[in-house]
XYZ file of C-alpha atoms in Angstrom:
509
model
C -117.805 124.345 85.671
C -114.260 123.132 86.504
C -112.882 121.845 89.389
C -109.302 122.964 90.659
C -107.015 121.690 92.827
C -108.406 122.352 96.243
C -112.299 120.601 95.465
C -113.393 124.201 94.569
C -115.424 124.133 91.495
C -114.766 127.241 88.885
C -117.525 129.426 87.568
C -115.876 130.161 84.501
C -112.219 129.478 83.070
C -111.097 133.153 84.447
C -107.842 134.063 85.271
C -109.637 135.202 88.716
C -110.844 131.621 89.129
C -108.420 129.503 92.434
C -105.097 128.240 90.356
C -106.607 129.525 87.158
C -103.006 131.537 87.427
C -100.963 128.261 86.221
C -101.093 129.210 83.207
C -99.507 132.188 82.936
C -97.076 130.472 85.198
C -96.769 127.623 82.697
C -95.841 130.864 79.813
C -92.774 131.566 81.543
C -91.935 127.679 81.231
C -92.824 127.749 77.740
C -90.311 130.809 77.085
C -87.141 128.996 77.677
C -88.390 125.898 75.209
C -89.138 128.754 72.777
C -85.461 130.080 73.007
C -84.658 125.551 72.252
C -87.201 125.742 69.434
C -85.766 128.865 68.137
C -82.234 127.965 68.061
C -83.422 124.328 66.358
C -85.130 126.763 63.763
C -81.365 128.739 63.121
C -79.451 125.485 63.157
C -82.184 123.965 60.550
C -81.510 126.896 58.225
C -78.264 127.652 58.493
C -78.083 123.663 57.394
C -80.491 124.485 55.057
C -78.163 127.691 53.180
C -74.884 125.256 53.738
C -76.548 122.814 51.136
C -77.918 124.726 49.120
C -74.464 126.603 48.550
C -73.053 123.077 47.813
C -75.805 121.990 45.898
C -75.091 125.375 43.887
C -70.751 124.710 43.687
C -71.365 121.406 43.078
C -74.620 122.466 39.806
C -71.858 125.285 38.521
C -68.940 122.792 38.331
C -70.925 120.262 36.732
C -72.615 122.856 33.895
C -68.682 123.700 33.750
C -67.702 120.923 32.325
C -69.909 120.116 30.064
C -68.813 123.637 28.708
C -65.299 122.818 28.438
C -66.195 119.353 26.262
C -69.381 120.219 24.987
C -70.474 122.000 21.743
C -71.131 125.632 22.448
C -68.723 128.763 21.657
C -68.065 132.084 21.715
C -69.749 134.586 23.666
C -72.739 132.690 23.677
C -70.132 130.103 25.780
C -68.953 133.124 27.618
C -73.125 133.870 28.642
C -73.651 129.915 29.875
C -70.511 130.540 32.512
C -71.941 134.290 33.596
C -74.656 132.656 35.529
C -72.465 129.600 36.467
C -70.632 132.663 37.926
C -73.244 133.915 38.994
C -74.700 130.513 41.327
C -70.693 130.859 42.974
C -70.161 134.069 44.162
C -74.065 133.225 45.412
C -73.306 129.424 46.920
C -70.003 131.971 48.741
C -73.352 134.176 50.111
C -75.002 131.762 51.297
C -71.928 130.327 52.874
C -71.399 133.161 54.845
C -74.779 133.752 55.422
C -74.825 129.801 57.439
C -72.286 131.076 59.537
C -73.503 134.238 60.835
C -76.514 132.718 61.344
C -75.346 130.075 63.865
C -72.266 133.086 65.240
C -74.601 136.219 65.631
C -78.131 134.993 65.886
C -77.759 131.426 66.896
C -74.802 131.973 69.766
C -77.224 135.742 71.036
C -80.512 133.015 71.790
C -77.786 130.905 73.846
C -76.442 132.895 75.631
C -79.667 134.838 76.816
C -81.836 131.680 77.503
C -78.870 131.070 80.063
C -78.706 134.282 81.970
C -83.072 134.336 82.026
C -83.483 131.213 82.891
C -82.299 128.965 85.568
C -82.913 125.765 86.134
C -83.040 124.186 89.537
C -83.308 120.279 90.052
C -87.183 119.738 88.701
C -88.263 123.269 87.457
C -87.383 126.457 86.550
C -86.605 129.598 89.453
C -88.568 132.274 87.863
C -91.693 130.215 87.484
C -92.118 128.404 90.838
C -91.169 131.625 92.137
C -93.859 132.971 89.991
C -96.444 129.877 91.235
C -95.028 130.636 94.761
C -96.737 134.546 94.372
C -99.642 133.535 92.858
C -100.576 130.295 95.412
C -100.154 133.554 98.282
C -101.602 136.312 96.827
C -104.570 133.471 96.220
C -105.014 131.523 99.188
C -106.807 133.817 101.800
C -109.414 134.749 98.671
C -110.247 131.409 98.273
C -110.082 130.232 101.516
C -113.035 133.218 102.277
C -114.908 131.591 98.440
C -114.816 128.029 100.736
C -116.519 129.586 102.812
C -119.067 131.348 100.068
C -119.430 127.442 98.873
C -119.935 125.287 101.621
C -122.456 128.461 103.322
C -124.062 128.222 99.722
C -124.678 124.352 99.893
C -126.118 124.664 103.065
C -128.378 127.252 102.208
C -129.626 125.244 99.010
C -130.286 122.310 101.132
C -131.970 124.010 103.853
C -134.267 125.190 101.274
C -134.904 122.114 99.348
C -136.083 120.300 103.105
C -138.596 122.713 103.580
C -140.088 122.486 100.442
C -140.609 119.110 100.890
C -141.692 119.114 104.175
C -143.969 121.735 103.129
C -145.439 119.329 100.261
C -146.182 116.543 103.245
C -148.136 119.009 105.497
C -150.154 120.440 102.632
C -150.676 117.003 101.423
C -151.260 115.663 105.749
C -154.387 118.520 105.695
C -156.159 117.095 102.794
C -156.187 113.827 103.676
C -158.211 112.753 106.255
C -156.663 109.331 107.366
C -153.578 111.587 108.794
C -154.429 111.772 112.918
C -153.927 115.029 114.550
C -151.124 113.972 115.951
C -149.089 113.108 112.692
C -150.358 116.039 111.237
C -148.863 118.935 114.105
C -145.332 116.628 113.835
C -145.509 117.927 110.010
C -146.369 121.511 110.969
C -143.958 121.372 113.728
C -140.515 119.827 110.758
C -141.421 122.256 108.767
C -141.350 125.522 110.964
C -138.093 123.701 111.817
C -136.895 123.842 108.290
C -137.848 126.913 107.914
C -136.174 128.531 110.701
C -132.833 126.519 109.257
C -133.829 128.317 105.756
C -133.726 132.056 107.229
C -129.998 130.635 109.299
C -128.433 129.220 105.893
C -129.477 132.187 103.964
C -127.645 134.355 106.813
C -124.678 132.579 106.203
C -124.036 132.221 103.119
C -125.375 136.341 102.900
C -122.606 136.560 105.045
C -120.076 134.590 103.542
C -120.277 136.182 99.927
C -120.546 139.487 101.475
C -117.237 139.090 103.337
C -115.533 137.578 99.894
C -116.473 140.661 98.036
C -114.679 142.108 100.897
C -111.910 141.237 99.972
C -111.778 141.290 96.003
C -110.155 143.971 96.276
C -107.133 142.912 98.019
C -107.144 140.154 95.825
C -106.728 140.976 92.636
C -104.199 143.476 93.660
C -101.835 141.139 95.112
C -102.688 139.085 92.293
C -102.115 141.735 89.623
C -98.726 142.319 91.222
C -97.262 139.172 90.811
C -99.259 138.762 87.345
C -97.721 142.407 86.122
C -94.192 140.896 87.112
C -94.731 138.131 84.823
C -95.746 139.824 81.780
C -92.633 141.626 82.626
C -91.292 138.654 82.081
C -92.600 137.321 79.402
C -92.372 140.748 77.088
C -88.423 140.907 77.884
C -88.641 137.449 76.563
C -90.556 138.959 73.032
C -88.328 141.633 73.047
C -84.966 139.802 72.798
C -87.103 137.887 70.166
C -87.737 140.613 68.453
C -84.567 141.410 68.024
C -83.396 138.152 67.052
C -85.379 137.626 64.428
C -84.040 141.047 63.025
C -81.189 139.741 63.095
C -81.837 136.936 61.276
C -83.730 139.485 58.870
C -80.672 140.790 58.122
C -78.549 137.573 57.392
C -80.827 136.268 55.494
C -81.716 139.951 53.418
C -79.640 139.282 51.005
C -80.947 142.753 48.954
C -79.039 144.930 51.032
C -75.810 143.277 50.794
C -73.277 145.390 47.606
C -71.746 142.027 46.566
C -75.449 140.523 45.641
C -76.378 142.896 43.825
C -72.848 143.610 41.632
C -73.761 139.311 41.470
C -76.419 140.036 38.865
C -74.840 143.541 37.584
C -72.471 141.246 36.097
C -74.711 139.245 34.887
C -76.874 141.148 33.300
C -73.700 142.604 31.569
C -72.028 139.132 30.692
C -75.384 138.534 28.428
C -75.329 141.207 26.504
C -71.896 140.932 25.230
C -73.255 138.079 23.565
C -73.195 138.723 19.778
C -73.589 136.224 16.955
C -71.648 138.430 14.468
C -68.267 137.432 16.442
C -69.629 133.314 17.171
C -70.065 133.436 13.430
C -66.863 134.575 12.632
C -65.241 132.978 15.115
C -66.651 129.742 13.589
C -65.612 130.894 10.219
C -62.104 131.813 11.304
C -61.767 128.002 13.285
C -64.043 125.959 10.885
C -65.039 127.183 8.042
C -64.501 128.700 4.956
C -61.976 131.113 6.263
C -60.093 128.450 7.306
C -56.220 128.570 5.303
C -56.126 125.527 2.207
C -52.997 123.475 1.377
C -54.701 123.629 -2.643
C -52.856 120.641 -4.496
C -49.990 121.509 -6.829
C -47.937 119.800 -9.206
C -45.272 118.328 -7.871
C -42.413 116.467 -10.200
C -41.125 113.051 -9.443
C -38.371 113.030 -6.627
C -36.646 109.131 -6.427
C -36.634 109.702 -2.744
C -41.119 108.892 -3.152
C -39.668 105.479 -4.359
C -37.172 103.939 -3.069
C -40.449 104.797 0.127
C -42.779 102.922 -1.336
C -40.125 99.957 -2.247
C -39.850 99.671 2.210
C -43.636 100.233 2.502
C -43.762 97.042 -0.084
C -40.787 94.886 1.383
C -42.992 94.884 4.701
C -45.392 91.838 2.995
C -44.367 88.644 4.464
C -44.304 85.191 2.932
C -47.094 84.532 4.757
C -49.479 87.494 2.288
C -48.526 85.467 -0.961
C -45.383 87.933 -1.080
C -41.422 87.632 -1.842
C -39.395 89.686 0.102
C -36.424 91.072 -0.723
C -33.946 89.858 2.097
C -30.490 90.967 0.212
C -28.787 91.438 -3.011
C -25.799 89.581 -3.992
C -23.180 90.587 -7.064
C -21.670 86.877 -8.272
C -20.565 85.788 -11.483
C -22.448 83.483 -13.280
C -23.823 82.417 -10.323
C -26.739 80.187 -11.810
C -27.292 78.107 -14.646
C -30.325 81.436 -15.430
C -26.727 83.586 -16.033
C -25.176 84.503 -19.380
C -21.363 85.259 -19.881
C -19.621 86.458 -23.193
C -19.601 83.223 -24.177
C -23.060 82.296 -24.449
C -26.391 82.986 -25.041
C -27.058 86.314 -25.959
C -29.249 88.983 -24.079
C -32.831 88.318 -23.766
C -35.050 90.771 -26.009
C -36.650 93.145 -23.547
C -40.109 92.090 -24.963
C -40.117 89.184 -22.746
C -38.916 88.295 -19.355
C -36.267 87.068 -17.777
C -35.886 84.020 -15.907
C -33.534 82.653 -14.506
C -33.384 79.566 -12.000
C -31.226 77.604 -10.110
C -29.120 74.693 -11.722
C -29.833 72.687 -8.459
C -33.843 73.560 -8.783
C -34.016 72.174 -12.655
C -32.372 68.833 -11.850
C -34.526 68.766 -8.347
C -37.445 69.350 -10.475
C -36.500 67.078 -12.916
C -36.615 64.651 -10.623
C -39.982 65.157 -8.449
C -42.365 66.517 -10.947
C -43.467 67.158 -14.167
C -44.646 70.990 -16.285
C -46.947 71.868 -12.960
C -44.013 71.930 -10.751
C -42.352 74.705 -12.824
C -42.177 78.058 -10.787
C -40.772 81.782 -12.311
C -39.441 84.166 -10.806
C -38.333 87.234 -12.977
C -34.893 88.171 -13.249
C -33.655 91.692 -12.809
C -32.618 93.729 -14.878
C -28.164 93.679 -16.106
C -26.270 96.546 -14.396
C -23.164 97.347 -14.635
C -21.081 96.529 -12.029
C -19.795 99.571 -10.283
C -16.386 98.447 -8.233
C -17.086 101.336 -5.662
C -20.032 98.400 -4.459
C -16.867 96.048 -3.058
C -16.259 96.134 0.536
C -13.193 94.062 0.460
C -10.983 96.303 -2.135
C -8.556 94.496 -4.684
C -8.957 90.634 -4.482
C -5.597 88.710 -3.577
C -4.198 86.430 -6.924
C -4.673 83.342 -4.875
C -8.148 83.453 -4.797
C -8.464 84.981 -8.015
C -6.770 81.758 -9.236
C -9.050 79.319 -7.715
C -12.572 81.275 -9.156
C -11.205 81.386 -11.970
C -10.906 77.781 -12.389
C -13.957 76.918 -10.716
C -16.036 78.961 -13.331
C -13.768 77.370 -16.342
C -15.177 73.695 -14.721
C -19.103 75.460 -14.559
C -19.085 76.622 -17.978
C -17.682 73.626 -19.825
C -20.272 71.641 -17.717
C -23.025 73.929 -18.641
C -22.244 73.124 -22.838
C -22.145 69.686 -22.182
C -26.021 69.953 -20.344
C -26.832 72.461 -23.108
C -25.556 69.981 -26.355
C -27.787 66.572 -24.484
C -30.751 68.835 -24.397
C -30.872 69.893 -28.170
C -30.544 66.490 -29.493
C -33.344 65.045 -26.855
C -35.243 68.096 -27.441
C -35.161 66.848 -31.544
C -36.458 63.567 -30.939
C -39.095 64.586 -28.894
C -40.203 67.833 -30.109
C -43.723 66.453 -31.340
C -44.507 66.481 -27.227
C -43.796 70.426 -26.734
C -45.483 72.437 -29.062
C -47.218 73.608 -26.537
C -44.459 75.012 -24.734
C -44.354 78.716 -23.862
C -42.532 81.423 -25.270
C -40.862 82.143 -22.045
C -39.550 78.077 -22.435
C -37.800 79.144 -25.130
C -36.527 81.594 -23.845
C -35.115 79.643 -20.636
C -33.746 76.992 -23.330
C -32.027 78.817 -24.997
C -30.454 80.504 -22.025
C -29.317 76.618 -20.507
C -32.489 76.694 -18.441
C -34.503 73.761 -18.471
C -37.982 72.872 -16.428
C -38.845 69.143 -15.120
C -40.147 67.983 -18.234
C -37.552 69.208 -20.580
C -34.968 67.317 -18.753
C -37.031 64.275 -18.316
C -37.721 64.265 -22.640
C -33.650 65.072 -23.013
C -33.248 62.306 -21.479
C -35.519 59.908 -22.796
C -37.355 59.381 -19.738
C -40.896 59.631 -17.618
C -41.710 60.046 -14.261
C -42.262 56.835 -14.363
C -38.386 55.638 -16.300
C -36.503 57.552 -15.436
C -33.483 55.873 -14.092
C -30.618 58.550 -13.007
C -30.312 62.323 -12.265
C -29.382 64.663 -13.585
C -25.589 65.936 -13.096
C -25.837 68.166 -10.560
C -22.738 71.465 -10.117
C -20.556 71.669 -8.080
C -20.416 73.306 -5.595
C -18.518 76.577 -5.114
C -14.862 75.820 -2.646
C -16.131 77.002 0.488
C -13.779 80.218 1.277
C -16.296 82.968 1.367
C -16.778 84.438 -1.781
C -16.284 87.899 -2.972
C -17.227 89.721 -6.257
C -15.294 89.706 -9.209
C -13.889 92.056 -11.580
C -16.210 92.844 -14.431
C -14.399 91.270 -18.056
C -16.057 91.798 -21.148
C -20.041 92.120 -20.316
C -20.877 93.244 -16.965
C -21.924 90.017 -14.748
C -25.632 90.588 -13.269
C -26.636 90.166 -9.647
C -28.771 87.864 -8.530
C -31.751 88.176 -6.285
C -31.427 86.109 -2.988
C -35.370 85.189 -2.615
C -37.583 83.979 0.422
C -40.564 82.302 0.444
C -41.574 81.629 -3.258
C -41.534 77.826 -3.473
C -40.048 75.473 -5.474
C -37.335 78.588 -6.073
C -34.137 78.569 -3.746
C -31.223 81.014 -4.188
C -28.092 79.592 -5.932
C -25.467 77.693 -3.435
C -23.066 80.187 -2.634
C -20.576 80.741 0.108
C -22.157 83.060 2.143
C -20.247 86.466 2.789
C -18.818 87.269 6.244
C -21.098 89.317 8.651
């Protein structure tokens, strides 16, 4: 049994017990909280839909990027993209779903809640009215119930006293030690208790009858208030049912025509996969059906040779090559050149070697045969007057250069005669001379060893250097017109150790 706020013990958990109507009042107050929970449910589902939509979009974007750079191709790639297109369309639908949940469902609950629940300082007006009406309807019946409980308590107490006194009186009759006066007192007390039991019994019966007589009124008043509570709760349940139907309408995509069209299109896209088309496309773009420029015979072209020469000219001195920087035309610019009066043209089987006269003397004064370095000379070509950018030479310049060439030829002759005489004496020391050295000797070009031998000296006892060629005038040189045999073009070389270009005046830039 429970004790209510009026201090009355309730015999059961029935609504009719005193104070048990509070559960019904609390139900009306719970309706307001349920509206809040419903709004929270809708907002969370809308947030889930937004996140799901965003995740679908990000997923489709990621895999579209994969397909853009991946290995899939053809109609199979189209099927892949069909799945991603479905994801994009479904994402759009879920975005709209989230917006509808908030605009249609969530907003409706908020408006209905505001219209049906009017909150005061501490309570809602509706729940406070229900509580007061229940209390008012139950108060008369609660008073009668209080009387019944009190009468019952008095009656049960009188019964216990009467039973205890009866036991004492029976014991006193059998006890000889009890006097007659004591026995008489116990008998009087027993009669009083019996009288009190009868009186409390009558009161208890009267209170119960009065309570039962008021039960009909009590039930009517309480039922009236309860029906109003039921109507209020019915209104809330009906509203929630309508709201959940709206929620269903927002969530159910099966009735959405666009949703069914999405999967119809996806089914058709997957059905368009054709391995014949894909294999044919691959063959045309990467396989046996690709066009091919088969190699054919190509005639030699001088342009290709010039291109290859330009490529070789990129070698630098640090890589061990010789870079041709320029080609200058000169008339017998070195001791290695030949004239009409000099030696004959070397046979084609032997390489022609050209040495600067200054390098020859330098080699004779610095070292032995190990210091010799040979440089192939370009073949003689006929002089082309159209290559002269300066036109005809002046008469004064012609006379000056003729005089210079004459002096240089005389120096060559004297030197060659001395070298021939010396070589006869020390011929046994030069039996290992190479064929190329003989060719150079026949053309008037000699190495450091030859120069030392011709002078009759060794590197340790040489006394004076070989005569040096006269330098040309400081005036800029111009190519002379060919007379007799054509002059051989001299190569200007750089990057070769021990070999330097002939001492010639620089051309104007």
